[in-house]
């Protein structure tokens, strides 16, 4: 990757995962700056990855070419105001936002300039290098586009969307969806316990089955997920009975409705923030 300096403003779990992926994939740790008000978190990221750290956001702003805004959406206004008041010229810097509910237009208003901006919606499996990052670019240079692609590929796969509104769709499809899978796993785990399995065995059975199913899908990309399901569903058998019950109870429509609710909430947040 290039020798650009990148600053992560706010170093929570997601930023930690991205930084870790970058370093493991050969990015120069000395070109990464992490900021946080929590000194313990700064010490951890510095110890684990040998990156620069500071509690001064404006110092990171001054020294970096690329600024990753990874504070909570409700804190973004105060952060951007401090940038405006810092006296630092950030007109030529590239900003990346991982905050849901804040559009490019709103972020530019907060920063007081029509800065180059990329919105990113990652998800929590990025912590394991198995993440998905949806990206939308606004005004970035081709070299910057490629740089951001490389950064987020360090934590999984990358999908660029053409319309900013599709970031809300990404939230529903990948950003929030790990929780959908966890909920389904939780339901199976609870039933396993009710059937008499102890807590440890119930957890092991469910997580190994989920992992195996996911790896089967990954290892056979030419086979549709529908066909993979069909391959383990013998007509008239036990799996068929369970799957048909789920269909009869409206699982497919329930999932679709839940994803629509996710998108609606993301749209509401854009109005609130």
mmCIF file of C-alpha atoms in Angstrom:
data_model
loop_
_atom_site.group_PDB
_atom_site.id
_atom_site.type_symbol
_atom_site.label_atom_id
_atom_site.label_comp_id
_atom_site.label_asym_id
_atom_site.label_seq_id
_atom_site.Cartn_x
_atom_site.Cartn_y
_atom_site.Cartn_z
ATOM 1 C CA UNK A 1 0.000 0.000 0.000
ATOM 2 C CA UNK A 2 1.003 3.631 -0.346
ATOM 3 C CA UNK A 3 2.868 5.683 2.211
ATOM 4 C CA UNK A 4 -0.165 7.787 3.125
ATOM 5 C CA UNK A 5 -0.642 8.525 6.810
ATOM 6 C CA UNK A 6 -4.055 7.555 8.127
ATOM 7 C CA UNK A 7 -5.567 8.698 11.419
ATOM 8 C CA UNK A 8 -8.364 6.894 13.228
ATOM 9 C CA UNK A 9 -10.332 9.397 15.294
ATOM 10 C CA UNK A 10 -11.797 7.180 17.970
ATOM 11 C CA UNK A 11 -10.289 3.735 18.485
ATOM 12 C CA UNK A 12 -13.071 1.367 19.411
ATOM 13 C CA UNK A 13 -13.468 -2.259 18.347
ATOM 14 C CA UNK A 14 -14.030 -1.487 14.681
ATOM 15 C CA UNK A 15 -11.042 0.824 14.315
ATOM 16 C CA UNK A 16 -8.951 -1.662 16.268
ATOM 17 C CA UNK A 17 -9.933 -4.400 13.799
ATOM 18 C CA UNK A 18 -9.130 -2.250 10.769
ATOM 19 C CA UNK A 19 -5.770 -1.194 12.188
ATOM 20 C CA UNK A 20 -4.905 -4.785 13.019
ATOM 21 C CA UNK A 21 -5.800 -5.930 9.524
ATOM 22 C CA UNK A 22 -3.733 -3.169 7.942
ATOM 23 C CA UNK A 23 -0.635 -3.976 9.974
ATOM 24 C CA UNK A 24 -0.965 -7.721 9.400
ATOM 25 C CA UNK A 25 -1.210 -7.053 5.649
ATOM 26 C CA UNK A 26 1.987 -5.027 5.506
ATOM 27 C CA UNK A 27 0.905 -1.430 6.066
ATOM 28 C CA UNK A 28 3.615 0.612 7.785
ATOM 29 C CA UNK A 29 2.486 0.932 11.404
ATOM 30 C CA UNK A 30 4.353 4.211 11.780
ATOM 31 C CA UNK A 31 1.949 5.712 9.210
ATOM 32 C CA UNK A 32 -1.086 4.948 11.381
ATOM 33 C CA UNK A 33 -2.299 7.321 14.107
ATOM 34 C CA UNK A 34 -4.915 6.255 16.650
ATOM 35 C CA UNK A 35 -6.738 8.659 18.944
ATOM 36 C CA UNK A 36 -8.918 8.052 21.967
ATOM 37 C CA UNK A 37 -9.784 9.794 25.216
ATOM 38 C CA UNK A 38 -9.228 6.490 27.014
ATOM 39 C CA UNK A 39 -5.522 6.106 27.714
ATOM 40 C CA UNK A 40 -5.849 2.385 28.355
ATOM 41 C CA UNK A 41 -7.249 1.813 24.856
ATOM 42 C CA UNK A 42 -4.449 3.883 23.338
ATOM 43 C CA UNK A 43 -1.844 1.872 25.200
ATOM 44 C CA UNK A 44 -3.380 -1.379 23.986
ATOM 45 C CA UNK A 45 -3.434 -0.430 20.303
ATOM 46 C CA UNK A 46 0.102 0.953 20.565
ATOM 47 C CA UNK A 47 1.363 -2.218 22.265
ATOM 48 C CA UNK A 48 -0.442 -4.599 19.897
ATOM 49 C CA UNK A 49 0.363 -2.882 16.605
ATOM 50 C CA UNK A 50 3.166 -0.359 17.299
ATOM 51 C CA UNK A 51 1.159 2.533 15.810
ATOM 52 C CA UNK A 52 1.352 6.185 16.787
ATOM 53 C CA UNK A 53 -1.189 7.313 19.387
ATOM 54 C CA UNK A 54 -2.438 10.626 20.702
ATOM 55 C CA UNK A 55 -5.333 11.967 22.738
ATOM 56 C CA UNK A 56 -5.260 15.145 20.632
ATOM 57 C CA UNK A 57 -7.609 14.784 17.662
ATOM 58 C CA UNK A 58 -6.382 18.003 16.080
ATOM 59 C CA UNK A 59 -2.800 16.765 16.159
ATOM 60 C CA UNK A 60 -3.892 13.642 14.278
ATOM 61 C CA UNK A 61 -5.847 15.794 11.830
ATOM 62 C CA UNK A 62 -2.776 17.898 11.126
ATOM 63 C CA UNK A 63 -0.417 14.988 10.556
ATOM 64 C CA UNK A 64 -2.611 12.630 8.494
ATOM 65 C CA UNK A 65 -3.553 12.473 4.807
ATOM 66 C CA UNK A 66 -6.632 10.339 5.478
ATOM 67 C CA UNK A 67 -8.953 10.851 8.465
ATOM 68 C CA UNK A 68 -11.252 8.047 9.617
ATOM 69 C CA UNK A 69 -14.167 9.463 11.605
ATOM 70 C CA UNK A 70 -15.106 6.606 13.914
ATOM 71 C CA UNK A 71 -16.763 8.332 16.854
ATOM 72 C CA UNK A 72 -20.438 7.848 17.685
ATOM 73 C CA UNK A 73 -22.803 9.764 15.387
ATOM 74 C CA UNK A 74 -24.021 11.855 18.326
ATOM 75 C CA UNK A 75 -20.434 13.012 18.968
ATOM 76 C CA UNK A 76 -19.647 13.896 15.364
ATOM 77 C CA UNK A 77 -20.889 17.491 15.539
ATOM 78 C CA UNK A 78 -18.574 18.420 18.402
ATOM 79 C CA UNK A 79 -15.640 16.673 16.740
ATOM 80 C CA UNK A 80 -16.134 18.459 13.426
ATOM 81 C CA UNK A 81 -16.545 21.783 15.204
ATOM 82 C CA UNK A 82 -13.200 21.254 16.927
ATOM 83 C CA UNK A 83 -11.639 20.549 13.536
ATOM 84 C CA UNK A 84 -13.039 23.813 12.167
ATOM 85 C CA UNK A 85 -11.651 25.721 15.139
ATOM 86 C CA UNK A 86 -8.247 24.020 15.076
ATOM 87 C CA UNK A 87 -6.714 26.231 12.408
ATOM 88 C CA UNK A 88 -5.576 23.120 10.534
ATOM 89 C CA UNK A 89 -6.048 23.214 6.743
ATOM 90 C CA UNK A 90 -7.902 20.017 5.914
ATOM 91 C CA UNK A 91 -9.273 21.072 2.530
ATOM 92 C CA UNK A 92 -7.137 18.504 0.668
ATOM 93 C CA UNK A 93 -7.490 15.629 3.115
ATOM 94 C CA UNK A 94 -9.677 12.588 2.536
ATOM 95 C CA UNK A 95 -12.297 11.858 5.190
ATOM 96 C CA UNK A 96 -13.793 8.417 5.785
ATOM 97 C CA UNK A 97 -16.888 8.120 7.976
ATOM 98 C CA UNK A 98 -18.026 4.855 9.537
ATOM 99 C CA UNK A 99 -20.996 6.520 11.262
ATOM 100 C CA UNK A 100 -24.514 5.385 10.379
ATOM 101 C CA UNK A 101 -27.131 8.048 9.778
ATOM 102 C CA UNK A 102 -24.787 10.845 8.688
ATOM 103 C CA UNK A 103 -24.864 11.642 4.979
ATOM 104 C CA UNK A 104 -21.997 13.141 3.003
ATOM 105 C CA UNK A 105 -23.965 16.382 2.801
ATOM 106 C CA UNK A 106 -24.461 16.513 6.571
ATOM 107 C CA UNK A 107 -20.840 15.652 7.312
ATOM 108 C CA UNK A 108 -19.638 18.363 4.952
ATOM 109 C CA UNK A 109 -21.934 20.826 6.691
ATOM 110 C CA UNK A 110 -20.442 19.823 10.037
ATOM 111 C CA UNK A 111 -16.913 20.244 8.705
ATOM 112 C CA UNK A 112 -17.774 23.508 6.966
ATOM 113 C CA UNK A 113 -16.161 22.450 3.679
ATOM 114 C CA UNK A 114 -16.956 20.289 0.649
ATOM 115 C CA UNK A 115 -14.191 17.876 1.578
ATOM 116 C CA UNK A 116 -13.449 14.622 -0.213
ATOM 117 C CA UNK A 117 -15.516 12.046 1.615
ATOM 118 C CA UNK A 118 -16.059 8.298 1.671
ATOM 119 C CA UNK A 119 -18.798 6.703 3.715
ATOM 120 C CA UNK A 120 -18.107 3.206 4.961
ATOM 121 C CA UNK A 121 -20.380 0.696 6.620
ATOM 122 C CA UNK A 122 -18.304 -2.210 7.990
ATOM 123 C CA UNK A 123 -19.562 -5.015 10.203
ATOM 124 C CA UNK A 124 -18.277 -6.734 13.331
ATOM 125 C CA UNK A 125 -16.782 -9.869 11.677
ATOM 126 C CA UNK A 126 -14.116 -7.426 10.478
ATOM 127 C CA UNK A 127 -12.544 -8.230 13.856
ATOM 128 C CA UNK A 128 -11.721 -11.674 12.426
ATOM 129 C CA UNK A 129 -10.873 -10.607 8.878
ATOM 130 C CA UNK A 130 -14.267 -11.928 7.759
ATOM 131 C CA UNK A 131 -16.023 -8.592 7.447
ATOM 132 C CA UNK A 132 -17.925 -6.803 4.729
ATOM 133 C CA UNK A 133 -17.423 -3.086 4.103
ATOM 134 C CA UNK A 134 -19.877 -1.150 1.962
ATOM 135 C CA UNK A 135 -18.308 2.014 0.534
ATOM 136 C CA UNK A 136 -19.645 5.124 -1.161
ATOM 137 C CA UNK A 137 -17.259 7.733 -2.539
ATOM 138 C CA UNK A 138 -17.812 11.457 -3.021
ATOM 139 C CA UNK A 139 -15.044 13.408 -4.701
ATOM 140 C CA UNK A 140 -12.063 11.208 -3.924
ATOM 141 C CA UNK A 141 -9.137 10.892 -6.344
ATOM 142 C CA UNK A 142 -8.542 7.525 -8.110
ATOM 143 C CA UNK A 143 -5.415 6.920 -6.011
ATOM 144 C CA UNK A 144 -7.417 7.603 -2.841
ATOM 145 C CA UNK A 145 -10.184 5.291 -4.026
ATOM 146 C CA UNK A 146 -7.620 2.520 -4.469
ATOM 147 C CA UNK A 147 -6.035 3.262 -1.099
ATOM 148 C CA UNK A 148 -9.375 2.950 0.713
ATOM 149 C CA UNK A 149 -10.118 -0.265 -1.180
ATOM 150 C CA UNK A 150 -6.841 -1.733 0.079
ATOM 151 C CA UNK A 151 -7.438 -0.557 3.646
ATOM 152 C CA UNK A 152 -10.824 -2.209 4.011
ATOM 153 C CA UNK A 153 -9.839 -5.360 2.143
ATOM 154 C CA UNK A 154 -7.575 -5.958 5.138
ATOM 155 C CA UNK A 155 -10.706 -6.848 7.138
ATOM 156 C CA UNK A 156 -12.690 -8.811 4.554
ATOM 157 C CA UNK A 157 -14.474 -8.028 1.309
ATOM 158 C CA UNK A 158 -15.386 -4.615 -0.110
ATOM 159 C CA UNK A 159 -18.457 -3.541 -2.083
ATOM 160 C CA UNK A 160 -18.746 -0.042 -3.596
ATOM 161 C CA UNK A 161 -22.256 1.334 -4.078
ATOM 162 C CA UNK A 162 -23.219 3.877 -6.727
ATOM 163 C CA UNK A 163 -25.907 5.709 -4.758
ATOM 164 C CA UNK A 164 -25.414 6.958 -1.218
ATOM 165 C CA UNK A 165 -28.868 5.704 -0.263
ATOM 166 C CA UNK A 166 -27.556 2.178 -0.823
ATOM 167 C CA UNK A 167 -25.429 2.543 2.309
ATOM 168 C CA UNK A 168 -28.684 2.059 4.227
ATOM 169 C CA UNK A 169 -29.264 -1.120 2.217
ATOM 170 C CA UNK A 170 -25.755 -2.285 3.106
ATOM 171 C CA UNK A 171 -26.622 -1.734 6.776
ATOM 172 C CA UNK A 172 -29.597 -4.073 6.422
ATOM 173 C CA UNK A 173 -27.803 -6.717 4.349
ATOM 174 C CA UNK A 174 -24.425 -6.871 6.115
ATOM 175 C CA UNK A 175 -23.995 -4.179 8.777
ATOM 176 C CA UNK A 176 -26.756 -5.362 11.097
ATOM 177 C CA UNK A 177 -27.149 -8.920 9.822
ATOM 178 C CA UNK A 178 -24.589 -10.616 12.092
ATOM 179 C CA UNK A 179 -27.190 -10.007 14.816
ATOM 180 C CA UNK A 180 -29.825 -11.828 12.730
ATOM 181 C CA UNK A 181 -27.603 -14.894 12.555
ATOM 182 C CA UNK A 182 -26.805 -14.661 16.267
ATOM 183 C CA UNK A 183 -30.527 -14.510 17.047
ATOM 184 C CA UNK A 184 -31.157 -17.654 14.992
ATOM 185 C CA UNK A 185 -28.219 -19.388 16.689
ATOM 186 C CA UNK A 186 -29.555 -18.266 20.059
ATOM 187 C CA UNK A 187 -32.950 -19.806 19.314
ATOM 188 C CA UNK A 188 -31.374 -23.146 18.381
ATOM 189 C CA UNK A 189 -29.143 -23.022 21.457
ATOM 190 C CA UNK A 190 -32.111 -22.412 23.766
ATOM 191 C CA UNK A 191 -34.014 -25.331 22.259
ATOM 192 C CA UNK A 192 -30.942 -27.557 22.584
ATOM 193 C CA UNK A 193 -30.831 -26.732 26.301
ATOM 194 C CA UNK A 194 -34.537 -27.502 26.589
ATOM 195 C CA UNK A 195 -33.825 -30.874 25.004
ATOM 196 C CA UNK A 196 -31.363 -31.619 27.806
ATOM 197 C CA UNK A 197 -27.965 -30.553 26.484
ATOM 198 C CA UNK A 198 -25.833 -28.646 28.973
ATOM 199 C CA UNK A 199 -24.894 -25.041 28.290
ATOM 200 C CA UNK A 200 -21.404 -25.816 27.019
ATOM 201 C CA UNK A 201 -22.504 -28.587 24.664
ATOM 202 C CA UNK A 202 -25.435 -26.557 23.343
ATOM 203 C CA UNK A 203 -23.072 -23.684 22.503
ATOM 204 C CA UNK A 204 -20.510 -25.991 20.867
ATOM 205 C CA UNK A 205 -23.122 -27.774 18.764
ATOM 206 C CA UNK A 206 -24.687 -24.566 17.495
ATOM 207 C CA UNK A 207 -21.530 -22.614 16.723
ATOM 208 C CA UNK A 208 -19.836 -25.546 14.963
ATOM 209 C CA UNK A 209 -22.909 -26.157 12.818
ATOM 210 C CA UNK A 210 -23.133 -22.466 11.893
ATOM 211 C CA UNK A 211 -19.428 -22.387 11.045
ATOM 212 C CA UNK A 212 -19.704 -25.539 8.941
ATOM 213 C CA UNK A 213 -22.697 -24.210 7.009
ATOM 214 C CA UNK A 214 -20.930 -20.914 6.288
ATOM 215 C CA UNK A 215 -17.755 -22.681 5.162
ATOM 216 C CA UNK A 216 -19.770 -24.950 2.867
ATOM 217 C CA UNK A 217 -21.257 -21.867 1.220
ATOM 218 C CA UNK A 218 -17.811 -20.265 0.901
ATOM 219 C CA UNK A 219 -16.229 -23.384 -0.557
ATOM 220 C CA UNK A 220 -18.900 -23.863 -3.228
ATOM 221 C CA UNK A 221 -19.531 -20.403 -4.751
ATOM 222 C CA UNK A 222 -20.933 -21.881 -7.965
ATOM 223 C CA UNK A 223 -23.799 -23.505 -6.086
ATOM 224 C CA UNK A 224 -26.652 -21.236 -5.044
ATOM 225 C CA UNK A 225 -27.515 -21.023 -1.371
ATOM 226 C CA UNK A 226 -30.974 -22.291 -2.275
ATOM 227 C CA UNK A 227 -29.403 -25.395 -3.839
ATOM 228 C CA UNK A 228 -27.140 -25.923 -0.827
ATOM 229 C CA UNK A 229 -30.247 -25.963 1.335
ATOM 230 C CA UNK A 230 -31.974 -28.341 -1.070
ATOM 231 C CA UNK A 231 -28.976 -30.670 -1.030
ATOM 232 C CA UNK A 232 -29.461 -31.361 2.683
ATOM 233 C CA UNK A 233 -33.257 -31.455 2.565
ATOM 234 C CA UNK A 234 -34.521 -34.878 1.537
ATOM 235 C CA UNK A 235 -38.204 -34.730 0.676
ATOM 236 C CA UNK A 236 -40.260 -36.317 3.423
ATOM 237 C CA UNK A 237 -37.332 -36.381 5.831
ATOM 238 C CA UNK A 238 -36.637 -34.659 9.129
ATOM 239 C CA UNK A 239 -34.923 -31.605 7.644
ATOM 240 C CA UNK A 240 -37.771 -31.177 5.163
ATOM 241 C CA UNK A 241 -40.262 -31.168 8.037
ATOM 242 C CA UNK A 242 -38.324 -28.437 9.871
ATOM 243 C CA UNK A 243 -37.755 -26.284 6.787
ATOM 244 C CA UNK A 244 -41.388 -26.482 5.698
ATOM 245 C CA UNK A 245 -42.481 -25.445 9.183
ATOM 246 C CA UNK A 246 -40.192 -22.388 9.019
ATOM 247 C CA UNK A 247 -41.620 -21.501 5.612
ATOM 248 C CA UNK A 248 -45.200 -21.947 6.819
ATOM 249 C CA UNK A 249 -44.467 -19.601 9.738
ATOM 250 C CA UNK A 250 -43.296 -16.933 7.297
ATOM 251 C CA UNK A 251 -39.568 -16.920 7.985
ATOM 252 C CA UNK A 252 -38.661 -15.505 4.553
ATOM 253 C CA UNK A 253 -41.110 -12.612 4.804
ATOM 254 C CA UNK A 254 -40.189 -11.981 8.443
ATOM 255 C CA UNK A 255 -36.529 -11.581 7.484
ATOM 256 C CA UNK A 256 -37.433 -9.270 4.601
ATOM 257 C CA UNK A 257 -39.630 -7.165 6.897
ATOM 258 C CA UNK A 258 -36.862 -6.983 9.510
ATOM 259 C CA UNK A 259 -34.404 -5.723 6.896
ATOM 260 C CA UNK A 260 -36.924 -3.108 5.778
ATOM 261 C CA UNK A 261 -37.262 -2.000 9.405
ATOM 262 C CA UNK A 262 -33.488 -1.642 9.568
ATOM 263 C CA UNK A 263 -33.454 0.553 6.440
ATOM 264 C CA UNK A 264 -36.330 2.664 7.749
ATOM 265 C CA UNK A 265 -34.496 3.285 11.006
ATOM 266 C CA UNK A 266 -31.340 4.281 9.134
ATOM 267 C CA UNK A 267 -33.387 6.769 7.105
ATOM 268 C CA UNK A 268 -34.923 8.162 10.296
ATOM 269 C CA UNK A 269 -31.469 8.627 11.802
ATOM 270 C CA UNK A 270 -30.467 10.705 8.770
ATOM 271 C CA UNK A 271 -33.292 13.083 9.590
ATOM 272 C CA UNK A 272 -32.489 13.179 13.318
ATOM 273 C CA UNK A 273 -28.774 13.788 12.981
#
